[in-house]
PDB file of C-alpha atoms and ligand atoms in Angstrom:
ATOM      1  CA  UNK P   1       0.066   0.147  -0.160  1.00 96.00           C
ATOM      2  CA  UNK P   2       1.324   3.570  -0.721  1.00 96.00           C
ATOM      3  CA  UNK P   3       3.017   5.329   2.109  1.00 96.00           C
ATOM      4  CA  UNK P   4       0.281   7.961   2.129  1.00 97.00           C
ATOM      5  CA  UNK P   5      -2.576   5.654   2.746  1.00 97.00           C
ATOM      6  CA  UNK P   6      -0.614   3.850   5.287  1.00 97.00           C
ATOM      7  CA  UNK P   7       0.091   7.002   7.263  1.00 97.00           C
ATOM      8  CA  UNK P   8      -3.670   7.845   7.111  1.00 97.00           C
ATOM      9  CA  UNK P   9      -4.552   4.438   8.911  1.00 98.00           C
ATOM     10  CA  UNK P  10      -1.889   4.901  11.431  1.00 97.00           C
ATOM     11  CA  UNK P  11      -3.031   8.333  12.207  1.00 97.00           C
ATOM     12  CA  UNK P  12      -6.672   7.456  12.261  1.00 98.00           C
ATOM     13  CA  UNK P  13      -6.337   4.418  14.327  1.00 98.00           C
ATOM     14  CA  UNK P  14      -3.140   5.039  16.612  1.00 96.00           C
ATOM     15  CA  UNK P  15      -4.094   2.471  19.259  1.00 96.00           C
ATOM     16  CA  UNK P  16      -5.006  -0.457  16.839  1.00 97.00           C
ATOM     17  CA  UNK P  17      -1.750  -0.001  14.859  1.00 97.00           C
ATOM     18  CA  UNK P  18       0.547   1.150  17.634  1.00 95.00           C
ATOM     19  CA  UNK P  19       2.929  -1.751  16.918  1.00 91.00           C
ATOM     20  CA  UNK P  20       3.852  -0.473  13.484  1.00 91.00           C
ATOM     21  CA  UNK P  21       6.935   1.258  14.837  1.00 91.00           C
ATOM     22  CA  UNK P  22       8.179  -1.945  16.677  1.00 91.00           C
ATOM     23  CA  UNK P  23      10.928  -3.935  15.365  1.00 89.00           C
ATOM     24  CA  UNK P  24      10.373  -6.937  13.100  1.00 87.00           C
ATOM     25  CA  UNK P  25      11.513  -9.228  15.918  1.00 89.00           C
ATOM     26  CA  UNK P  26       8.168  -8.181  17.601  1.00 88.00           C
ATOM     27  CA  UNK P  27       5.628  -7.626  15.067  1.00 88.00           C
ATOM     28  CA  UNK P  28       4.886  -7.933  11.317  1.00 88.00           C
ATOM     29  CA  UNK P  29       3.192  -4.531  11.419  1.00 92.00           C
ATOM     30  CA  UNK P  30       6.711  -2.974  10.874  1.00 88.00           C
ATOM     31  CA  UNK P  31       6.044  -3.843   7.194  1.00 90.00           C
ATOM     32  CA  UNK P  32       2.948  -1.956   6.814  1.00 94.00           C
ATOM     33  CA  UNK P  33      -0.069  -3.189   5.054  1.00 97.00           C
ATOM     34  CA  UNK P  34       0.992  -5.701   2.443  1.00 96.00           C
ATOM     35  CA  UNK P  35      -1.754  -5.303  -0.032  1.00 97.00           C
ATOM     36  CA  UNK P  36      -2.772  -2.992  -2.839  1.00 96.00           C
ATOM     37  CA  UNK P  37      -4.376   0.635  -2.497  1.00 97.00           C
ATOM     38  CA  UNK P  38      -7.667  -0.824  -3.727  1.00 97.00           C
ATOM     39  CA  UNK P  39      -8.145  -2.343  -0.198  1.00 98.00           C
ATOM     40  CA  UNK P  40      -7.782   0.881   1.637  1.00 98.00           C
ATOM     41  CA  UNK P  41     -11.523   1.620   2.054  1.00 98.00           C
ATOM     42  CA  UNK P  42     -12.131  -1.998   3.199  1.00 97.00           C
ATOM     43  CA  UNK P  43      -9.328  -1.854   5.843  1.00 98.00           C
ATOM     44  CA  UNK P  44     -10.334   1.701   6.799  1.00 98.00           C
ATOM     45  CA  UNK P  45     -13.951   0.178   7.638  1.00 98.00           C
ATOM     46  CA  UNK P  46     -12.582  -2.647   9.435  1.00 98.00           C
ATOM     47  CA  UNK P  47     -10.211  -0.662  11.456  1.00 98.00           C
ATOM     48  CA  UNK P  48     -13.202   1.691  12.455  1.00 98.00           C
ATOM     49  CA  UNK P  49     -15.230  -1.345  13.404  1.00 98.00           C
ATOM     50  CA  UNK P  50     -12.690  -3.086  15.352  1.00 98.00           C
ATOM     51  CA  UNK P  51     -11.694   0.247  17.167  1.00 98.00           C
ATOM     52  CA  UNK P  52     -15.243   0.791  17.975  1.00 97.00           C
ATOM     53  CA  UNK P  53     -15.579  -2.611  19.702  1.00 98.00           C
ATOM     54  CA  UNK P  54     -12.530  -1.987  21.749  1.00 97.00           C
ATOM     55  CA  UNK P  55     -13.580   1.401  22.800  1.00 96.00           C
ATOM     56  CA  UNK P  56     -17.001   0.495  23.825  1.00 96.00           C
ATOM     57  CA  UNK P  57     -16.035  -2.629  25.976  1.00 95.00           C
ATOM     58  CA  UNK P  58     -14.205  -1.452  29.028  1.00 94.00           C
ATOM     59  CA  UNK P  59     -12.867  -4.990  29.551  1.00 95.00           C
ATOM     60  CA  UNK P  60     -10.698  -4.793  26.535  1.00 96.00           C
ATOM     61  CA  UNK P  61      -7.391  -3.213  27.063  1.00 96.00           C
ATOM     62  CA  UNK P  62      -6.535  -1.335  23.916  1.00 94.00           C
ATOM     63  CA  UNK P  63      -2.758  -1.956  24.509  1.00 95.00           C
ATOM     64  CA  UNK P  64      -3.363  -5.599  23.946  1.00 95.00           C
ATOM     65  CA  UNK P  65      -5.899  -5.653  21.280  1.00 97.00           C
ATOM     66  CA  UNK P  66      -3.541  -4.425  18.532  1.00 97.00           C
ATOM     67  CA  UNK P  67      -3.176  -5.713  14.825  1.00 97.00           C
ATOM     68  CA  UNK P  68      -0.112  -7.690  14.462  1.00 95.00           C
ATOM     69  CA  UNK P  69      -0.326  -8.383  10.680  1.00 95.00           C
ATOM     70  CA  UNK P  70      -2.142  -7.178   7.659  1.00 97.00           C
ATOM     71  CA  UNK P  71      -1.514  -8.545   4.127  1.00 97.00           C
ATOM     72  CA  UNK P  72      -2.822 -10.215   1.012  1.00 96.00           C
ATOM     73  CA  UNK P  73      -2.518 -13.971   0.797  1.00 94.00           C
ATOM     74  CA  UNK P  74      -4.033 -16.119  -1.976  1.00 92.00           C
ATOM     75  CA  UNK P  75      -5.992 -13.115  -3.358  1.00 94.00           C
ATOM     76  CA  UNK P  76      -7.829 -12.277   0.043  1.00 96.00           C
ATOM     77  CA  UNK P  77      -7.043 -10.009   2.954  1.00 97.00           C
ATOM     78  CA  UNK P  78      -5.527 -11.475   6.156  1.00 97.00           C
ATOM     79  CA  UNK P  79      -5.845  -9.451   9.198  1.00 98.00           C
ATOM     80  CA  UNK P  80      -4.243 -10.817  12.411  1.00 97.00           C
ATOM     81  CA  UNK P  81      -4.539  -9.366  15.919  1.00 97.00           C
ATOM     82  CA  UNK P  82      -2.447  -9.907  19.005  1.00 95.00           C
ATOM     83  CA  UNK P  83      -5.559 -10.528  20.923  1.00 96.00           C
ATOM     84  CA  UNK P  84      -9.097 -10.922  19.527  1.00 97.00           C
ATOM     85  CA  UNK P  85     -12.701 -11.415  20.574  1.00 97.00           C
ATOM     86  CA  UNK P  86     -15.467 -13.438  18.793  1.00 98.00           C
ATOM     87  CA  UNK P  87     -16.932  -9.842  17.778  1.00 98.00           C
ATOM     88  CA  UNK P  88     -13.658  -8.827  16.183  1.00 98.00           C
ATOM     89  CA  UNK P  89     -13.238 -12.128  14.472  1.00 98.00           C
ATOM     90  CA  UNK P  90     -16.719 -11.692  12.911  1.00 98.00           C
ATOM     91  CA  UNK P  91     -15.825  -8.345  11.632  1.00 98.00           C
ATOM     92  CA  UNK P  92     -12.369  -9.573  10.105  1.00 98.00           C
ATOM     93  CA  UNK P  93     -14.389 -12.638   8.468  1.00 98.00           C
ATOM     94  CA  UNK P  94     -16.592 -10.177   6.680  1.00 98.00           C
ATOM     95  CA  UNK P  95     -13.878  -7.947   5.428  1.00 98.00           C
ATOM     96  CA  UNK P  96     -11.894 -11.185   4.290  1.00 97.00           C
ATOM     97  CA  UNK P  97     -15.091 -12.100   2.175  1.00 97.00           C
ATOM     98  CA  UNK P  98     -15.532  -8.717   1.032  1.00 97.00           C
ATOM     99  CA  UNK P  99     -11.730  -8.666  -0.180  1.00 97.00           C
ATOM    100  CA  UNK P 100     -12.575 -11.665  -2.456  1.00 96.00           C
ATOM    101  CA  UNK P 101     -14.674  -9.310  -4.506  1.00 97.00           C
ATOM    102  CA  UNK P 102     -12.858  -6.013  -4.392  1.00 98.00           C
ATOM    103  CA  UNK P 103     -10.136  -5.254  -6.734  1.00 97.00           C
ATOM    104  CA  UNK P 104      -6.954  -4.919  -4.796  1.00 96.00           C
ATOM    105  CA  UNK P 105      -5.531  -2.291  -7.318  1.00 95.00           C
ATOM    106  CA  UNK P 106      -8.486   0.107  -7.696  1.00 97.00           C
ATOM    107  CA  UNK P 107     -11.057  -0.837  -5.196  1.00 97.00           C
ATOM    108  CA  UNK P 108     -13.727  -1.708  -7.759  1.00 96.00           C
ATOM    109  CA  UNK P 109     -15.772  -4.853  -8.168  1.00 96.00           C
ATOM    110  CA  UNK P 110     -13.105  -7.418  -8.631  1.00 94.00           C
ATOM    111  CA  UNK P 111     -12.982 -11.184  -9.146  1.00 91.00           C
ATOM    112  CA  UNK P 112     -10.410 -13.888  -8.081  1.00 88.00           C
ATOM    113  CA  UNK P 113      -7.874 -14.482 -10.872  1.00 85.00           C
ATOM    114  CA  UNK P 114      -5.761 -17.551 -10.610  1.00 82.00           C
ATOM    115  CA  UNK P 115      -3.289 -17.023 -13.602  1.00 75.00           C
ATOM    116  CA  UNK P 116       0.054 -17.899 -12.159  1.00 74.00           C
ATOM    117  CA  UNK P 117      -0.792 -16.400  -8.859  1.00 79.00           C
ATOM    118  CA  UNK P 118      -4.133 -15.850  -6.996  1.00 87.00           C
ATOM    119  CA  UNK P 119      -5.004 -12.278  -6.879  1.00 92.00           C
ATOM    120  CA  UNK P 120      -8.527 -10.368  -6.659  1.00 95.00           C
ATOM    121  CA  UNK P 121      -8.688  -7.724  -9.397  1.00 94.00           C
ATOM    122  CA  UNK P 122     -11.229  -6.344 -11.828  1.00 95.00           C
ATOM    123  CA  UNK P 123     -11.421  -6.560 -15.691  1.00 93.00           C
ATOM    124  CA  UNK P 124      -9.657  -3.248 -16.408  1.00 95.00           C
ATOM    125  CA  UNK P 125      -6.809  -3.576 -14.180  1.00 94.00           C
ATOM    126  CA  UNK P 126      -6.244  -7.142 -15.344  1.00 91.00           C
ATOM    127  CA  UNK P 127      -6.105  -5.842 -18.875  1.00 92.00           C
ATOM    128  CA  UNK P 128      -3.644  -3.389 -17.850  1.00 93.00           C
ATOM    129  CA  UNK P 129      -1.486  -5.818 -16.054  1.00 89.00           C
ATOM    130  CA  UNK P 130      -1.471  -8.204 -18.877  1.00 89.00           C
ATOM    131  CA  UNK P 131      -0.480  -5.249 -21.412  1.00 93.00           C
ATOM    132  CA  UNK P 132       2.203  -4.254 -19.069  1.00 92.00           C
ATOM    133  CA  UNK P 133       3.574  -7.989 -18.930  1.00 90.00           C
ATOM    134  CA  UNK P 134       3.457  -8.231 -22.648  1.00 93.00           C
ATOM    135  CA  UNK P 135       5.299  -5.039 -23.038  1.00 94.00           C
ATOM    136  CA  UNK P 136       7.968  -6.273 -20.616  1.00 93.00           C
ATOM    137  CA  UNK P 137       7.965  -9.491 -22.434  1.00 93.00           C
ATOM    138  CA  UNK P 138       8.537  -7.663 -25.759  1.00 93.00           C
ATOM    139  CA  UNK P 139      11.132  -5.466 -24.260  1.00 92.00           C
ATOM    140  CA  UNK P 140      13.158  -8.274 -22.956  1.00 91.00           C
ATOM    141  CA  UNK P 141      12.682 -10.186 -26.377  1.00 91.00           C
ATOM    142  CA  UNK P 142      14.178  -7.035 -28.213  1.00 88.00           C
ATOM    143  CA  UNK P 143      16.964  -6.611 -25.728  1.00 85.00           C
ATOM    144  CA  UNK P 144      17.896 -10.129 -26.083  1.00 82.00           C
ATOM    145  CA  UNK P 145      18.001  -9.991 -29.869  1.00 82.00           C
ATOM    146  CA  UNK P 146      20.208  -6.987 -29.615  1.00 74.00           C
ATOM    147  CA  UNK P 147      17.798  -4.465 -31.190  1.00 64.00           C
ATOM    148  CA  UNK P 148      18.089  -2.363 -28.098  1.00 59.00           C
ATOM    149  CA  UNK P 149      20.921  -1.006 -25.961  1.00 57.00           C
ATOM    150  CA  UNK P 150      20.996  -2.200 -22.512  1.00 53.00           C
ATOM    151  CA  UNK P 151      21.708   0.425 -19.959  1.00 55.00           C
TER     152      UNK P 151
HETATM  153 ZN1   ZN R 201      -9.273  -2.658 -10.667  1.00 90.88          ZN
END
């Protein structure tokens, strides 16, 4: 995710993401949000719901209920907490299901693609990705045949 959007999430939910400044020996949050910008809204909403659950239940210590890892895996969102509740897990599950139909690149309606690796993207983004791959393939082919200088 772009640094600007990551910063927004850190600023908007300082307690939930308080771990992001810790070293990698203590948390995976130091790597930030390892997914595309298209899931920003989804993660923003999920963060809001989780923060609300923690804030309205005085039994939950905000220092313990923090995010430990947020990433994309096999085309869907993975969101891990250091400590969780059934209510929080339910919200995470909802967001995970939503991520399977949300383009990770633009946030539009997406579909799970399984060409080579699994990812959830929309038609136009897939077309663009394939075009870029094709251009890259041609560029490498041109370079290999000596028609283009290598810098
Ligand atoms: Zn898209």
